[in-house]
PDB file of C-alpha atoms in Angstrom:
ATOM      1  CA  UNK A 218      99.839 -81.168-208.814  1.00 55.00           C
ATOM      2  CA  UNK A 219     103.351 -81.603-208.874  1.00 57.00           C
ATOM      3  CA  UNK A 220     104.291 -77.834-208.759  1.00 60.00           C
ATOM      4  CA  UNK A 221     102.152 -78.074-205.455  1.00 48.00           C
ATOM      5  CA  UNK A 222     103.971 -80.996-204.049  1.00 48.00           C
ATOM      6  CA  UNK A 223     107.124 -79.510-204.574  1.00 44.00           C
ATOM      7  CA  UNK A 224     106.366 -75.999-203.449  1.00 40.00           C
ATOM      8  CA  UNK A 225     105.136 -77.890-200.369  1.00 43.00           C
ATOM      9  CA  UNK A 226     108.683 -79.241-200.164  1.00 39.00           C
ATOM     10  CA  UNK A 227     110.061 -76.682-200.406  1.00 45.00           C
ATOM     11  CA  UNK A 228     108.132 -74.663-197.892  1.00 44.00           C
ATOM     12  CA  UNK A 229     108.414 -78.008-195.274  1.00 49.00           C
ATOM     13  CA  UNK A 230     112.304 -77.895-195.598  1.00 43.00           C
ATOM     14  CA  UNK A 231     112.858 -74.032-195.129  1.00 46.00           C
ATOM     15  CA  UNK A 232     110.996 -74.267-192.232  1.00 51.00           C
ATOM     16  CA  UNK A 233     113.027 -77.085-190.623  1.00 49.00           C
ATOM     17  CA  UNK A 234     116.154 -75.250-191.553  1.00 55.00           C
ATOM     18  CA  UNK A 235     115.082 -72.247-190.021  1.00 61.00           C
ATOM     19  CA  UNK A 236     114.513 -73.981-186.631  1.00 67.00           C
ATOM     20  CA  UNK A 237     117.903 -75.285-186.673  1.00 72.00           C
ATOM     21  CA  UNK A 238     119.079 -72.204-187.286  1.00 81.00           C
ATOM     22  CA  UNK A 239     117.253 -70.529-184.299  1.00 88.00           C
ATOM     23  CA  UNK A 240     118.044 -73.602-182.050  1.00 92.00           C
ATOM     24  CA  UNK A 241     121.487 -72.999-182.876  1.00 90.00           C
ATOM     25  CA  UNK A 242     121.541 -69.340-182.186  1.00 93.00           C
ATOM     26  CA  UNK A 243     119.544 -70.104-178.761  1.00 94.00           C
ATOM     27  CA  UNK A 244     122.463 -72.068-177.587  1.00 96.00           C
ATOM     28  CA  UNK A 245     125.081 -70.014-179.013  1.00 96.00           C
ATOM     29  CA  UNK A 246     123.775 -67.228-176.539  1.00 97.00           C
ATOM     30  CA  UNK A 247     122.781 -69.185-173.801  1.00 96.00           C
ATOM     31  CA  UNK A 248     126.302 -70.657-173.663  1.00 97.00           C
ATOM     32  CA  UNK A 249     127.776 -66.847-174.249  1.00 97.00           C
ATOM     33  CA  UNK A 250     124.916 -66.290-171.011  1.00 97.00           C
ATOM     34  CA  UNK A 251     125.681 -68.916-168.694  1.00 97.00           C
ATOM     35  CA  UNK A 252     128.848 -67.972-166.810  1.00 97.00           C
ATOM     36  CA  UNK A 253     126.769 -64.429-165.870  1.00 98.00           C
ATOM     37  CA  UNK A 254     123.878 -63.348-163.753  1.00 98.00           C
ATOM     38  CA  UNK A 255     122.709 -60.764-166.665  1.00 98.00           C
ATOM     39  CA  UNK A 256     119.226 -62.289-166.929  1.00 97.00           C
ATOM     40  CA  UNK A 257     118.705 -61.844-163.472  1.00 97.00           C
ATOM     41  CA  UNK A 258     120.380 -58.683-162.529  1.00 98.00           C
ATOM     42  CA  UNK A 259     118.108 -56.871-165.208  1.00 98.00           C
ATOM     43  CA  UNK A 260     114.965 -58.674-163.949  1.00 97.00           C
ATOM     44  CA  UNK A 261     116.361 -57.399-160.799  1.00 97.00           C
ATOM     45  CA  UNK A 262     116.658 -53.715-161.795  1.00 97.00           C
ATOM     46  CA  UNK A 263     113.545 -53.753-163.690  1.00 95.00           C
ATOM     47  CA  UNK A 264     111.439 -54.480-160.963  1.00 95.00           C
ATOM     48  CA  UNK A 265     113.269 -52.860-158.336  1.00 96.00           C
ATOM     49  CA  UNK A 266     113.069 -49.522-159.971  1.00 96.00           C
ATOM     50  CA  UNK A 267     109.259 -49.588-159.874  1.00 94.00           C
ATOM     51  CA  UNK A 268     109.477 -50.390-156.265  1.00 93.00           C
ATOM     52  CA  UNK A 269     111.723 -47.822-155.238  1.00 93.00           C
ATOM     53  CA  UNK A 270     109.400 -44.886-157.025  1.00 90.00           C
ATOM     54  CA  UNK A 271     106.513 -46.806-155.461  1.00 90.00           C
ATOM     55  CA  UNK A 272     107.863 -46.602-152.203  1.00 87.00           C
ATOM     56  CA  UNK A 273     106.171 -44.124-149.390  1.00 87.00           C
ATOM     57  CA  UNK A 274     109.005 -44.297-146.998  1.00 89.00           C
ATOM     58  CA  UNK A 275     111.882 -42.349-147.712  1.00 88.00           C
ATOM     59  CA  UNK A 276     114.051 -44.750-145.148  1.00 91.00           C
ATOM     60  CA  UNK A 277     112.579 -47.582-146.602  1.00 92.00           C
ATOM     61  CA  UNK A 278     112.965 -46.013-150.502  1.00 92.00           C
ATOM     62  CA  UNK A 279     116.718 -44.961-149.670  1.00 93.00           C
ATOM     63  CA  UNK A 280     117.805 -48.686-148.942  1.00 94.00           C
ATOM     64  CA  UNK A 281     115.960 -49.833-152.194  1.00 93.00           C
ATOM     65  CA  UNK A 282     117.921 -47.248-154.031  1.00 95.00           C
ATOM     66  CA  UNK A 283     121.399 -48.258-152.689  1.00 94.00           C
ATOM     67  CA  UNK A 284     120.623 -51.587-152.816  1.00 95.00           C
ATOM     68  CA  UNK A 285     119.629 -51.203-157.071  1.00 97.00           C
ATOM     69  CA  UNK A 286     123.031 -49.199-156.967  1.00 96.00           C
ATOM     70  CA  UNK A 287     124.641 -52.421-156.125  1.00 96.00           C
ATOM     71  CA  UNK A 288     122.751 -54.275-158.367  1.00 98.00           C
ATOM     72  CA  UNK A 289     123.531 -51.932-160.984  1.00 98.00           C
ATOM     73  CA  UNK A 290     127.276 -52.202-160.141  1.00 98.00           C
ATOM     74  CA  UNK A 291     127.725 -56.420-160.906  1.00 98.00           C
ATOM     75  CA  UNK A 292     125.173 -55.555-164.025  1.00 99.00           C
ATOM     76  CA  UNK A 293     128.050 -53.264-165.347  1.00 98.00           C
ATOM     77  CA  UNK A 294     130.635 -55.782-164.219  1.00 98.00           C
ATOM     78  CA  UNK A 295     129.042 -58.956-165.968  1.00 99.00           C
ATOM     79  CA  UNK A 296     127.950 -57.053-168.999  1.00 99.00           C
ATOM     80  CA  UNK A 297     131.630 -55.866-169.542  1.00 98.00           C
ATOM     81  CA  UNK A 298     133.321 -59.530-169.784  1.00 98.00           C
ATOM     82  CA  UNK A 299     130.048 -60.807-171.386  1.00 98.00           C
ATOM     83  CA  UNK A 300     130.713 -58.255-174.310  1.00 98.00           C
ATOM     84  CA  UNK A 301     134.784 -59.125-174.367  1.00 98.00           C
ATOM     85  CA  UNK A 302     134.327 -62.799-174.305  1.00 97.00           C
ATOM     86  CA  UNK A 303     131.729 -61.921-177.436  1.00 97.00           C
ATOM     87  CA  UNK A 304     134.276 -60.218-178.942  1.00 97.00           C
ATOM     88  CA  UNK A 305     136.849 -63.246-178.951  1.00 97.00           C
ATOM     89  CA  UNK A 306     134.113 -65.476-180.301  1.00 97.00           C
ATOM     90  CA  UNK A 307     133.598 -66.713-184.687  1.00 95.00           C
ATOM     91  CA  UNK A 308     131.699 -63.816-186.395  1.00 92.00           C
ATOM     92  CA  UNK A 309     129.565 -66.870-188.097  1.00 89.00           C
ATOM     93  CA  UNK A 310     128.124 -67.986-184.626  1.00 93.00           C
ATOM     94  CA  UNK A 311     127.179 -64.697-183.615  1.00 96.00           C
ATOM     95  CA  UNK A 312     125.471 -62.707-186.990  1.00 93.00           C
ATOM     96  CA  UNK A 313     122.275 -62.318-187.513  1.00 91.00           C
ATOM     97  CA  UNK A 314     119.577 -61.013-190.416  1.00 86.00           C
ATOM     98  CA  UNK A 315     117.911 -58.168-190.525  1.00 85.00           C
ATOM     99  CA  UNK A 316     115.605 -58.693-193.155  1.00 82.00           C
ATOM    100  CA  UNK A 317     111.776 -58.643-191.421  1.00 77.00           C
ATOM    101  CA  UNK A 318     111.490 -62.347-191.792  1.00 74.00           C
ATOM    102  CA  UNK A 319     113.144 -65.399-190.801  1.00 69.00           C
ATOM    103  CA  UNK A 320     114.758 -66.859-193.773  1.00 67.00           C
ATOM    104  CA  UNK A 321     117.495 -70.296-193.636  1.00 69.00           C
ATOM    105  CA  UNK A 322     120.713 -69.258-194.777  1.00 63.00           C
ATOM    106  CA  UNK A 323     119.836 -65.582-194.914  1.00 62.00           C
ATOM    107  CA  UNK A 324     123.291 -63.969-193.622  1.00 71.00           C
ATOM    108  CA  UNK A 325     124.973 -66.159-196.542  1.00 70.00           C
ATOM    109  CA  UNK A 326     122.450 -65.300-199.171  1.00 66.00           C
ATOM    110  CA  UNK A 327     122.409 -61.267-198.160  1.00 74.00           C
ATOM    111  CA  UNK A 328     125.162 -60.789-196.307  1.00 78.00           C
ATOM    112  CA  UNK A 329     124.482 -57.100-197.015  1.00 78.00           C
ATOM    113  CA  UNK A 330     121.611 -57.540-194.188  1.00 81.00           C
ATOM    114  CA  UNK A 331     123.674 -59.319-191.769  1.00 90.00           C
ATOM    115  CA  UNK A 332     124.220 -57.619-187.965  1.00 94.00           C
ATOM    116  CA  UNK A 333     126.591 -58.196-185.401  1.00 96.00           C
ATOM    117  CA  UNK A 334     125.684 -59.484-182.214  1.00 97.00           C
ATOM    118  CA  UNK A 335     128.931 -59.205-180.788  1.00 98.00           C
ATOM    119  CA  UNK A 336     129.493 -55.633-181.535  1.00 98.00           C
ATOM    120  CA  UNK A 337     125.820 -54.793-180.609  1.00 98.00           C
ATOM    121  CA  UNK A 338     126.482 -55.975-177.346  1.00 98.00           C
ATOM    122  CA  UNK A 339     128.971 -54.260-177.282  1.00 98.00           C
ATOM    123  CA  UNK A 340     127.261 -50.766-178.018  1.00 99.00           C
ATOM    124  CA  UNK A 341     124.596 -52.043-174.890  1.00 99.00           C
ATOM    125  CA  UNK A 342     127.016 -52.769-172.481  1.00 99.00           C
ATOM    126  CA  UNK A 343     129.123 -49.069-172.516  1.00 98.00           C
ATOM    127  CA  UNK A 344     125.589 -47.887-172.402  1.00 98.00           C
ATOM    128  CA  UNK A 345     124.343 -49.730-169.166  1.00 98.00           C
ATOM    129  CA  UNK A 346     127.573 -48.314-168.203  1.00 98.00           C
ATOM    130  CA  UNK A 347     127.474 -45.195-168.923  1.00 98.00           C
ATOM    131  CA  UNK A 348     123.720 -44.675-167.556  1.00 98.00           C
ATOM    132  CA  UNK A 349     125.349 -46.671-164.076  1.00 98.00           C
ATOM    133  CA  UNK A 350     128.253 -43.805-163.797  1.00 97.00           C
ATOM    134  CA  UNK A 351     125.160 -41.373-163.949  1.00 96.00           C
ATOM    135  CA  UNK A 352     128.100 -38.666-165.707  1.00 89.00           C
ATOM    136  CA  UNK A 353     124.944 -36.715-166.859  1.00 90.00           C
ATOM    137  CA  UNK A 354     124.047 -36.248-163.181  1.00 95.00           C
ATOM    138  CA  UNK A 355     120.598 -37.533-163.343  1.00 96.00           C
ATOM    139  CA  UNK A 356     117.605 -37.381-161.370  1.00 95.00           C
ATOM    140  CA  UNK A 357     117.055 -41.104-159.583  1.00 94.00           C
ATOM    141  CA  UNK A 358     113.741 -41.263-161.361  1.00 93.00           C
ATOM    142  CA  UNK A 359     114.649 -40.389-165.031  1.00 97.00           C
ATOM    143  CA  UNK A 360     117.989 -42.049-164.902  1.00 97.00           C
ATOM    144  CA  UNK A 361     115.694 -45.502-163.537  1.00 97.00           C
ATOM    145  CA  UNK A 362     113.790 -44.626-166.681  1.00 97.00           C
ATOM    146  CA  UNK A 363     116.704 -44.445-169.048  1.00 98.00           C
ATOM    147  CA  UNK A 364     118.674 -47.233-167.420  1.00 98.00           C
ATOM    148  CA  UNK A 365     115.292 -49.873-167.673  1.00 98.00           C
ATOM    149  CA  UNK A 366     115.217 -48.689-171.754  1.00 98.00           C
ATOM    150  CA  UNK A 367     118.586 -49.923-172.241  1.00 99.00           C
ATOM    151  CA  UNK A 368     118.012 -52.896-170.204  1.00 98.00           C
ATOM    152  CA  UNK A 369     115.007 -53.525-172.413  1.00 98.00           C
ATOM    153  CA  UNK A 370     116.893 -52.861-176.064  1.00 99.00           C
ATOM    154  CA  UNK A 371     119.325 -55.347-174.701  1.00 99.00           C
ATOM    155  CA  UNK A 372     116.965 -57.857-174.127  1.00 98.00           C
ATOM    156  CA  UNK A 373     115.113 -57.152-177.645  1.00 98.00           C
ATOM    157  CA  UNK A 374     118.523 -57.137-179.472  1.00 98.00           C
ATOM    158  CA  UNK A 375     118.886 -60.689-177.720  1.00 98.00           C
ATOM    159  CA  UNK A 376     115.825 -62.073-179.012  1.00 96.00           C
ATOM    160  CA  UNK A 377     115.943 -60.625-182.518  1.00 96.00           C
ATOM    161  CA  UNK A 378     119.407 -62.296-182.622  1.00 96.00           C
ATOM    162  CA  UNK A 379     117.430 -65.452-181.555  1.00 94.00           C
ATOM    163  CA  UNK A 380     114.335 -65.361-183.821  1.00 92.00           C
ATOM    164  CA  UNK A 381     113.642 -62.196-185.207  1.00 92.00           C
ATOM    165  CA  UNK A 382     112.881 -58.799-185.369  1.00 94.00           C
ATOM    166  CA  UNK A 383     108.996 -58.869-185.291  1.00 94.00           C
ATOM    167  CA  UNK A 384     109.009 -61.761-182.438  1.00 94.00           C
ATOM    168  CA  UNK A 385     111.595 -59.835-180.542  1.00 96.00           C
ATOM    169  CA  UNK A 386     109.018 -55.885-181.188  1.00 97.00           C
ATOM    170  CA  UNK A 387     105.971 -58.638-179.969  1.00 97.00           C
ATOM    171  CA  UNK A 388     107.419 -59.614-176.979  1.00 97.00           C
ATOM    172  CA  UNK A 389     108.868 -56.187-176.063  1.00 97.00           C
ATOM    173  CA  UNK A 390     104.918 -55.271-176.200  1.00 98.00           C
ATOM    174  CA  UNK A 391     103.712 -58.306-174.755  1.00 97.00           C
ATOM    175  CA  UNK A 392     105.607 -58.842-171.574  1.00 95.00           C
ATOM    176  CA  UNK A 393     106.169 -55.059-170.872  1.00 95.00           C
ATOM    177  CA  UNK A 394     103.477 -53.076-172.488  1.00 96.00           C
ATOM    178  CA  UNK A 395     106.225 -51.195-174.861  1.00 97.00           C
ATOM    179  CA  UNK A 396     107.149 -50.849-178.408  1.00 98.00           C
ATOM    180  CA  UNK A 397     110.317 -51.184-179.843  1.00 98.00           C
ATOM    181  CA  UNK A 398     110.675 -46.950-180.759  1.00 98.00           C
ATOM    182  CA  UNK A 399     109.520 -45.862-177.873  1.00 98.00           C
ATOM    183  CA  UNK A 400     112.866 -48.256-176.403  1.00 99.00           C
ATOM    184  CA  UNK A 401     115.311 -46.709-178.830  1.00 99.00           C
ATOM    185  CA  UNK A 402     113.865 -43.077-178.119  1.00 98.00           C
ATOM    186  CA  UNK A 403     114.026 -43.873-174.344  1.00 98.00           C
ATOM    187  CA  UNK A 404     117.966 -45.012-174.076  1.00 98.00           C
ATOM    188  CA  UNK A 405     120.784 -42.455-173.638  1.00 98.00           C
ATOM    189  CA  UNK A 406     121.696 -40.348-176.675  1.00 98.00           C
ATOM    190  CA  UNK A 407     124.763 -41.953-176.781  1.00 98.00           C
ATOM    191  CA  UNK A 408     123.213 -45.432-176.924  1.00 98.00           C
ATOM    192  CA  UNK A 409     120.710 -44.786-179.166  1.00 98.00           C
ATOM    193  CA  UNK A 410     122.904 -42.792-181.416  1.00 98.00           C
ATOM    194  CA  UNK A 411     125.573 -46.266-181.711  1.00 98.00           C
ATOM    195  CA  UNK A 412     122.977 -48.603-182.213  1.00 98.00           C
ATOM    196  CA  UNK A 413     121.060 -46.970-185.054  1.00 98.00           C
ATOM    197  CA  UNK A 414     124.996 -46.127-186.698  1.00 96.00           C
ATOM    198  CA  UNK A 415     125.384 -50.132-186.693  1.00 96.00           C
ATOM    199  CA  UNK A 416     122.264 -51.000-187.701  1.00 94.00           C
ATOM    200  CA  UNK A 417     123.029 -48.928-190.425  1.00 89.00           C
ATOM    201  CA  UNK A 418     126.350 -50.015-191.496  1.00 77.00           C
ATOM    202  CA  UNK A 419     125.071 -53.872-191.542  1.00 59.00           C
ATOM    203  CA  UNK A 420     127.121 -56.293-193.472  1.00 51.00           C
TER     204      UNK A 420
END
């Protein structure tokens, strides 16, 4: 009976420490956020893109594509400073765990499983760049497709930072309709080709 009660314990205080540690991460980012427009410039895109290929008229489609072009532009512009003012900020407020579960204290007890946020945002922004400057000479359609993948492994790499990777995968499916893989085969080569190198090299 006692083993019980303490394993309950136990199990009650992990659990509160692991909200704390989530609501702490939450406002880490969200203060990191607030300054920007990111959230809405990629809810922007996102949509806009699937109005523009939905679009009959090809005066009417044109605008929508200049217009996303714009869009696009303060996108890069935001994400840029975002990821330097990242850069300048404590390592500690901004690392995360990789293990598959939420665990209190987990980037002190395996720091060997420990990402970070700041230099994955890093790798996301030069990729929304990069897909922006179109260098690869893209077709409007396929770049849209590309450039809403990276938008969408930006958002997941937010989340997992916030809870974890399983939540972040679930809501990738849940509010889109698309698993994680088929976002990191979707982004640029270059993208995807960073990200799994640092996801690699955690710790």
């Amino acid at each position: 009976m006692e083993s019980y009660v303490l394993f309950l314990f136990v199990l009650g205080a992990g659990l509160v420490l692991r909200v704390q540690e989530e609501r702490a991460r939450i406002e880490h980012l969200g203060a990191a956020l607030r300054p920007y427009r990111i959230e809405g410039l990629m809810e922007t895109l996102a949509d806009g893109y699937l109005r523009a290929l939905g679009e009959a008229d090809l005066d009417r489609r044109e605008q929508v594509w200049n217009a996303l072009e714009a869009t696009e532009a303060s996108l890069v512009r935001d994400l840029r400073q975002f990821a330097a003012d990242l850069a300048r900020a404590p390592l500690g407020d901004f690392s995360f765990s990789s293990l598959p579960v939420s665990l209190p204290y987990a980037t002190r007890l395996f720091p060997g499983a420990t990402i970070d946020l700041r230099r994955l945002v890093a790798v996301h922004a030069e990729g929304i760049e990069r897909v922006a400057a179109n260098a690869d000479g893209l077709e409007r359609h396929r770049r849209a497709f590309v450039m809403t993948a990276e938008i969408y492994l930006l958002q997941h790499s937010c989340h997992w930072y916030c809870k974890s990777r399983p939540v972040a995968s679930a809501r990738l499916v849940r509010r889109h309709q698309t698993a994680y893989e088929q976002v990191v085969a979707s982004v640029s080569p270059e993208t995807r080709s960073a990200y799994l190198a640092l996801l690699s090299r955690k710790g």
